[in-house]
mmCIF file with all atom_site columns, C-alpha atoms in Angstrom:
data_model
loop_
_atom_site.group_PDB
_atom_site.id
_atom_site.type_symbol
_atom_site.label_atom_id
_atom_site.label_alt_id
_atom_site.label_comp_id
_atom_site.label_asym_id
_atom_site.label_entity_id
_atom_site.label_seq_id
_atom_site.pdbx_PDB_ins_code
_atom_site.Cartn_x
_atom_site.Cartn_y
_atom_site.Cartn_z
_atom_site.occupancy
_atom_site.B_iso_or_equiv
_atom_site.pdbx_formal_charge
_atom_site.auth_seq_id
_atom_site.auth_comp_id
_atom_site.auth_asym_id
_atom_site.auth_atom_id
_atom_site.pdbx_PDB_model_num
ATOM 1   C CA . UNK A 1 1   ? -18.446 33.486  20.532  1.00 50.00 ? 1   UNK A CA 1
ATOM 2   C CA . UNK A 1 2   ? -20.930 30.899  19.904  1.00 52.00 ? 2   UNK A CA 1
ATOM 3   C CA . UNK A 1 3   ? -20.185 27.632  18.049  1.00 50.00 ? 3   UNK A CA 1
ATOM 4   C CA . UNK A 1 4   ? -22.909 26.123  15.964  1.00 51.00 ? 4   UNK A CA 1
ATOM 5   C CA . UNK A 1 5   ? -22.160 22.589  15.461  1.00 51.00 ? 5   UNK A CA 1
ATOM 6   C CA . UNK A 1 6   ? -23.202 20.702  12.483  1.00 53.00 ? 6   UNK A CA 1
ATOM 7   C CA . UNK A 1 7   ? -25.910 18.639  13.183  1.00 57.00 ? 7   UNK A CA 1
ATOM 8   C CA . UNK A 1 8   ? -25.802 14.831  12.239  1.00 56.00 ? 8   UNK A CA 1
ATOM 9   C CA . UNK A 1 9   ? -27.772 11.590  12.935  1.00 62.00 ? 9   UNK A CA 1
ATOM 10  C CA . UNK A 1 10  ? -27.053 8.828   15.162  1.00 60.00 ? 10  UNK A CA 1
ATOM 11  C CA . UNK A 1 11  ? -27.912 5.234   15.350  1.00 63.00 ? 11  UNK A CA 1
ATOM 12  C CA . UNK A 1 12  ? -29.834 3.772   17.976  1.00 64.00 ? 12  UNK A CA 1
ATOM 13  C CA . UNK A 1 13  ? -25.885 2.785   19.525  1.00 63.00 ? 13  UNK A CA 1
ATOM 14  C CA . UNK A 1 14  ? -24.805 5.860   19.080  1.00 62.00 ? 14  UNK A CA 1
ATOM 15  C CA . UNK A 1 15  ? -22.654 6.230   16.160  1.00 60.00 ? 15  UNK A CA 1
ATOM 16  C CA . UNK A 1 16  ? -22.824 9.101   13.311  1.00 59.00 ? 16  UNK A CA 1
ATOM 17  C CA . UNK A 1 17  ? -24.313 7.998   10.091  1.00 61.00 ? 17  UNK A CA 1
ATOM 18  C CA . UNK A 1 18  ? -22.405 9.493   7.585   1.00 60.00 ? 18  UNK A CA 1
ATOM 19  C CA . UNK A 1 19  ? -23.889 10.657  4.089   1.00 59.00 ? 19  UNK A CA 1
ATOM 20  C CA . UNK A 1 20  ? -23.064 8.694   1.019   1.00 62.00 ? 20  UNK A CA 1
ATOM 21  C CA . UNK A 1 21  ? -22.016 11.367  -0.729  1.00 64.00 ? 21  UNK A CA 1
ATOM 22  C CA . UNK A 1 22  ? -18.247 10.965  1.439   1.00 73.00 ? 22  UNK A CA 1
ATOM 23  C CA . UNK A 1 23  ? -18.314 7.336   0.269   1.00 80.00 ? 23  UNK A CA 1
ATOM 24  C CA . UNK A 1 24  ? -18.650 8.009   -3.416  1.00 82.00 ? 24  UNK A CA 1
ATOM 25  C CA . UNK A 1 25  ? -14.969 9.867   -3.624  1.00 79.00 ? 25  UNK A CA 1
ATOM 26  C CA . UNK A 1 26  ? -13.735 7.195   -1.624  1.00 81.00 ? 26  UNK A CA 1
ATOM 27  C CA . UNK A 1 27  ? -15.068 4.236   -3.906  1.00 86.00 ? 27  UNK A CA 1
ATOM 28  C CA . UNK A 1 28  ? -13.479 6.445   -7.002  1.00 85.00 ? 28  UNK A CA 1
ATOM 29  C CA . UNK A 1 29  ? -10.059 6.586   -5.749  1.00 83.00 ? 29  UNK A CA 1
ATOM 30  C CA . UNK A 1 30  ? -10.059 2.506   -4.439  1.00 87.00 ? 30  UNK A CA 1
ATOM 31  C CA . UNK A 1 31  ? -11.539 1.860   -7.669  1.00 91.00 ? 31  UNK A CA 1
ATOM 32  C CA . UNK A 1 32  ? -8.489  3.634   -9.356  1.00 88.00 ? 32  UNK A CA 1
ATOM 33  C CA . UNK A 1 33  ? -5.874  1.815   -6.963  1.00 90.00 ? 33  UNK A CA 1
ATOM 34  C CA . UNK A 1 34  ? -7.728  -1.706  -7.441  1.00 93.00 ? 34  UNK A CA 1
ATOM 35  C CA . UNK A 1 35  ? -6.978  -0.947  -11.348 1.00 93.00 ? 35  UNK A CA 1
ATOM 36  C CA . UNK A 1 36  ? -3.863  0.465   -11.370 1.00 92.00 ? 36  UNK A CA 1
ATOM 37  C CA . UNK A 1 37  ? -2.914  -2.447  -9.580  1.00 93.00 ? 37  UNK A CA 1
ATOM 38  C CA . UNK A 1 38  ? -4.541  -5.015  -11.606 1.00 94.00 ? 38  UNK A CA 1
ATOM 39  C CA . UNK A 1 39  ? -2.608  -3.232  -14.840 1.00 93.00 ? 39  UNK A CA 1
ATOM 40  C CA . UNK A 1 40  ? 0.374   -4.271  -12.532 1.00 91.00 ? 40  UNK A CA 1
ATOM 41  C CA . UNK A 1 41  ? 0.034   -7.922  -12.410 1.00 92.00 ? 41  UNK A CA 1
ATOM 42  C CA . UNK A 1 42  ? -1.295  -8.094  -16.269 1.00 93.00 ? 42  UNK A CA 1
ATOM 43  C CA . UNK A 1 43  ? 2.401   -6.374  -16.586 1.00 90.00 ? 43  UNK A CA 1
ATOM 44  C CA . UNK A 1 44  ? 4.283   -8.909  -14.054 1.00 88.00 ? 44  UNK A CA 1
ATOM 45  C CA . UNK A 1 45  ? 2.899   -12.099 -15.968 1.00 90.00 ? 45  UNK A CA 1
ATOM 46  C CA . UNK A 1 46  ? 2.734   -10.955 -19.899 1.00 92.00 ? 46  UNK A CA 1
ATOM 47  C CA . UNK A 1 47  ? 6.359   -8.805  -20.355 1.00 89.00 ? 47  UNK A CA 1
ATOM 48  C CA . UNK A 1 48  ? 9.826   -9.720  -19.514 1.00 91.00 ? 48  UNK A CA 1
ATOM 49  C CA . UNK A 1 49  ? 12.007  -8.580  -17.040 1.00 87.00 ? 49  UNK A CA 1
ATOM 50  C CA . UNK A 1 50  ? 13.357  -5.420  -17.932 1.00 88.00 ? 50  UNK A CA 1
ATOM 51  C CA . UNK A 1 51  ? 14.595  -1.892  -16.772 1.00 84.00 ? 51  UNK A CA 1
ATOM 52  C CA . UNK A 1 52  ? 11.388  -0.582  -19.017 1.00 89.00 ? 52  UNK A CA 1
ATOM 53  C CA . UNK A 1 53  ? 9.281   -2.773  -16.931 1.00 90.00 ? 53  UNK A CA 1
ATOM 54  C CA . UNK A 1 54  ? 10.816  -1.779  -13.365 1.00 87.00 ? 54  UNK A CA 1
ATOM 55  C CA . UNK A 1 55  ? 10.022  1.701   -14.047 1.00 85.00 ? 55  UNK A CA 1
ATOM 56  C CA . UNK A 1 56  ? 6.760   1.553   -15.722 1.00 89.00 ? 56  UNK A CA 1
ATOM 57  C CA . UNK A 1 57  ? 6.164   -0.384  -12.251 1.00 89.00 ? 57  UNK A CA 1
ATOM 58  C CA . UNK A 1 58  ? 7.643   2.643   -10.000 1.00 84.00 ? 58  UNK A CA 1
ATOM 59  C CA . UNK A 1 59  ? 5.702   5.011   -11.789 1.00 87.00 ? 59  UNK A CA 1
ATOM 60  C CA . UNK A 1 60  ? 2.245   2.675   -11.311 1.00 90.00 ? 60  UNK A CA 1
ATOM 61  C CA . UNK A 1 61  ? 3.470   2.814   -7.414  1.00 88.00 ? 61  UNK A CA 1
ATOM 62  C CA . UNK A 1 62  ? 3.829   6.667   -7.235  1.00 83.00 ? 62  UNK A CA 1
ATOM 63  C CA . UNK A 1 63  ? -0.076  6.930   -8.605  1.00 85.00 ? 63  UNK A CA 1
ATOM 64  C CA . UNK A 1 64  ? -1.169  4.606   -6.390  1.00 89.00 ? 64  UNK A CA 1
ATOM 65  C CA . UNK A 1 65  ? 0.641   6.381   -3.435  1.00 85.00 ? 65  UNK A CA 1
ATOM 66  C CA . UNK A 1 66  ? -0.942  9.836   -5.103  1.00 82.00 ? 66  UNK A CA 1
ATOM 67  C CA . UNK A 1 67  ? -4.190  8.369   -4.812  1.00 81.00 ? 67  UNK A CA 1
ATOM 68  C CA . UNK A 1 68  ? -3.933  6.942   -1.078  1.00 85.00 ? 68  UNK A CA 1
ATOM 69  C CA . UNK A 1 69  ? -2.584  10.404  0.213   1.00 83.00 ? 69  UNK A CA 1
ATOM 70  C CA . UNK A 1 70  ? -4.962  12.684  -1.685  1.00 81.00 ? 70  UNK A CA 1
ATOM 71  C CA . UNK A 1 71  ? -8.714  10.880  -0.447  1.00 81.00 ? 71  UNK A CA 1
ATOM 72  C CA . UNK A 1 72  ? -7.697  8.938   2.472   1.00 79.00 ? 72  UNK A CA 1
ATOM 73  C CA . UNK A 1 73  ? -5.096  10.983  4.042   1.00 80.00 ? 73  UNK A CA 1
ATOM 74  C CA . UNK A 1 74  ? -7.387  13.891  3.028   1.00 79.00 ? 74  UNK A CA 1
ATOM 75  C CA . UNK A 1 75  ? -3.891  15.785  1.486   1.00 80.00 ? 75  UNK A CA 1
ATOM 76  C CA . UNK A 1 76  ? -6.072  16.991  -1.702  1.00 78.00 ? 76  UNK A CA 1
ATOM 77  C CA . UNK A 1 77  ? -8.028  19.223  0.948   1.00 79.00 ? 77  UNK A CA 1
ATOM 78  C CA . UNK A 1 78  ? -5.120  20.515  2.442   1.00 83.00 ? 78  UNK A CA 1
ATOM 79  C CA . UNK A 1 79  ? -4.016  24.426  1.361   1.00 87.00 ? 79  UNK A CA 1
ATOM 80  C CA . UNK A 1 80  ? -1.698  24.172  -1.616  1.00 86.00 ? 80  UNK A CA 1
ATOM 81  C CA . UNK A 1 81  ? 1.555   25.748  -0.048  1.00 88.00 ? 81  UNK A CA 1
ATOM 82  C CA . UNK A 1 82  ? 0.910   22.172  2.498   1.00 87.00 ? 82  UNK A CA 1
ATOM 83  C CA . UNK A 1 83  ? 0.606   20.399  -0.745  1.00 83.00 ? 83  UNK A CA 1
ATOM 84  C CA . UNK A 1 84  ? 3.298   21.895  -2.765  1.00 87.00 ? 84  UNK A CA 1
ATOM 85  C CA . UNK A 1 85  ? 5.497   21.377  0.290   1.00 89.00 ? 85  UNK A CA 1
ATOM 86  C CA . UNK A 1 86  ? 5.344   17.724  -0.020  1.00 84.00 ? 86  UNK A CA 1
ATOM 87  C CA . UNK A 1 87  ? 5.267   17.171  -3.706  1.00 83.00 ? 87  UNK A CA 1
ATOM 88  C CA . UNK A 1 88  ? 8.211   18.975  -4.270  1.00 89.00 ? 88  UNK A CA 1
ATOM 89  C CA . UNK A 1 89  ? 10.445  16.932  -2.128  1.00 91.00 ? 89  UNK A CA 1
ATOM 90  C CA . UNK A 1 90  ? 8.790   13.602  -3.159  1.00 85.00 ? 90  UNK A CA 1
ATOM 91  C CA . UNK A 1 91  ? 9.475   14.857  -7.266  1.00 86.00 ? 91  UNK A CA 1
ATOM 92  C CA . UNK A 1 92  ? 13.241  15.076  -5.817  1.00 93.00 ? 92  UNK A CA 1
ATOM 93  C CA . UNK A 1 93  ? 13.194  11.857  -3.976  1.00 91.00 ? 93  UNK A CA 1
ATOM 94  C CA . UNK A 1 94  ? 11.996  10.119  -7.836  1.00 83.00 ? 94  UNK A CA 1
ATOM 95  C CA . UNK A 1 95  ? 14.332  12.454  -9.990  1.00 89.00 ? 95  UNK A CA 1
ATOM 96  C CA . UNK A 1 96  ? 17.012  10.505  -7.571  1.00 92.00 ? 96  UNK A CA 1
ATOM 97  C CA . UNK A 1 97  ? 15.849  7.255   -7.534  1.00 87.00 ? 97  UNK A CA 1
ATOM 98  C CA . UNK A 1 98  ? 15.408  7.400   -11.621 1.00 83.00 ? 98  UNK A CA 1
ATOM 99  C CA . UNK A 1 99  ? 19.079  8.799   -11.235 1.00 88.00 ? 99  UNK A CA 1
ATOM 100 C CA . UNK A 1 100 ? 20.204  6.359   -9.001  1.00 89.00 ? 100 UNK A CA 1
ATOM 101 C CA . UNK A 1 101 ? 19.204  3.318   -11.086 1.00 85.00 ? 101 UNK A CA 1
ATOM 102 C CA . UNK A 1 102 ? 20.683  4.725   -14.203 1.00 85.00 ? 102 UNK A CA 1
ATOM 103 C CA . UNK A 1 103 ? 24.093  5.042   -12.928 1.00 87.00 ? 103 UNK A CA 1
ATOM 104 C CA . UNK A 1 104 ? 24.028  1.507   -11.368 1.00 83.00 ? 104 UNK A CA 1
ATOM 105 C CA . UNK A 1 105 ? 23.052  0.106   -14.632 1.00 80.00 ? 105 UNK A CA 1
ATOM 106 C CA . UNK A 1 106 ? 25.865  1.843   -16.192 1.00 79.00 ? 106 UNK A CA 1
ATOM 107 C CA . UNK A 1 107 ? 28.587  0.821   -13.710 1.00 79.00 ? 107 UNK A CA 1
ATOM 108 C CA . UNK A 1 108 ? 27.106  -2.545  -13.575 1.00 76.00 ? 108 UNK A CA 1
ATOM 109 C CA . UNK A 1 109 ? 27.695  -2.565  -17.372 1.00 78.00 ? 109 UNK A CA 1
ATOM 110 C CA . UNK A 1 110 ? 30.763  -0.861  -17.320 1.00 78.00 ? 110 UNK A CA 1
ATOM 111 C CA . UNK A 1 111 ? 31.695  -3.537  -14.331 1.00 81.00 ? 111 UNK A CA 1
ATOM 112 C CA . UNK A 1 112 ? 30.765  -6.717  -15.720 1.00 79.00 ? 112 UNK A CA 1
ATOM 113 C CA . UNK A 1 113 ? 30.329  -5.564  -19.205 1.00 73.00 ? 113 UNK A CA 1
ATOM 114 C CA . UNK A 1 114 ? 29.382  -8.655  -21.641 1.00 57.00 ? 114 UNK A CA 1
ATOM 115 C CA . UNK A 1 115 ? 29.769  -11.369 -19.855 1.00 53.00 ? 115 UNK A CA 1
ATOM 116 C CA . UNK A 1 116 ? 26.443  -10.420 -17.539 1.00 51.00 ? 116 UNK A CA 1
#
């Protein structure tokens, strides 16, 4: 069985010049991240520290992580049972930590109650 290989172009050194149109997806999702993060520090310097603040910030994190895995781990051209397989766990791992930081608030309030 024969195998026709794409053909691409090299540089005088021999390295593959790749198109610009992989770049522009690329550019999109850093351009995304760079915001995202930007909204982040805006947030850090302008509103007080708060539980409302902590998880607006751990929900920023989980679309920049979203971002990261989809274009440069290449996940968002993976089949979706692949996909599904590790979104599912990873919605579990947040419904836990959400859970998780609820209950310590409350038995940190129900510890210390006023006074802290």
């Amino acid at each position: 069985m024969a195998h026709h290989a794409p053909e691409h172009e090299y540089t005088a050194d021999g390295h593959a010049v790749h198109g610009k149109a992989n770049v522009k997806p690329i550019l999109k999702a850093l351009a995304w991240i760079v915001g995202i993060t930007a909204f982040e520090f805006l947030l850090a310097f302008t509103m007080p520290a708060s539980t409302l603040r902590n998880s607006i910030f751990i929900v920023l994190t989980i679309f920049k992580a979203f971002f990261i895995v989809a274009e440069f781990m290449h996940l968002r051209h993976e089949t979706k049972g692949l996909i599904w397989s590790i979104l599912v766990p990873m919605a579990l791992l947040v419904w836990l930590l959400v859970a998780l930081i609820t209950e310590g608030s409350a038995v940190g309030e129900a510890i210390f109650g006023a006074a802290h």
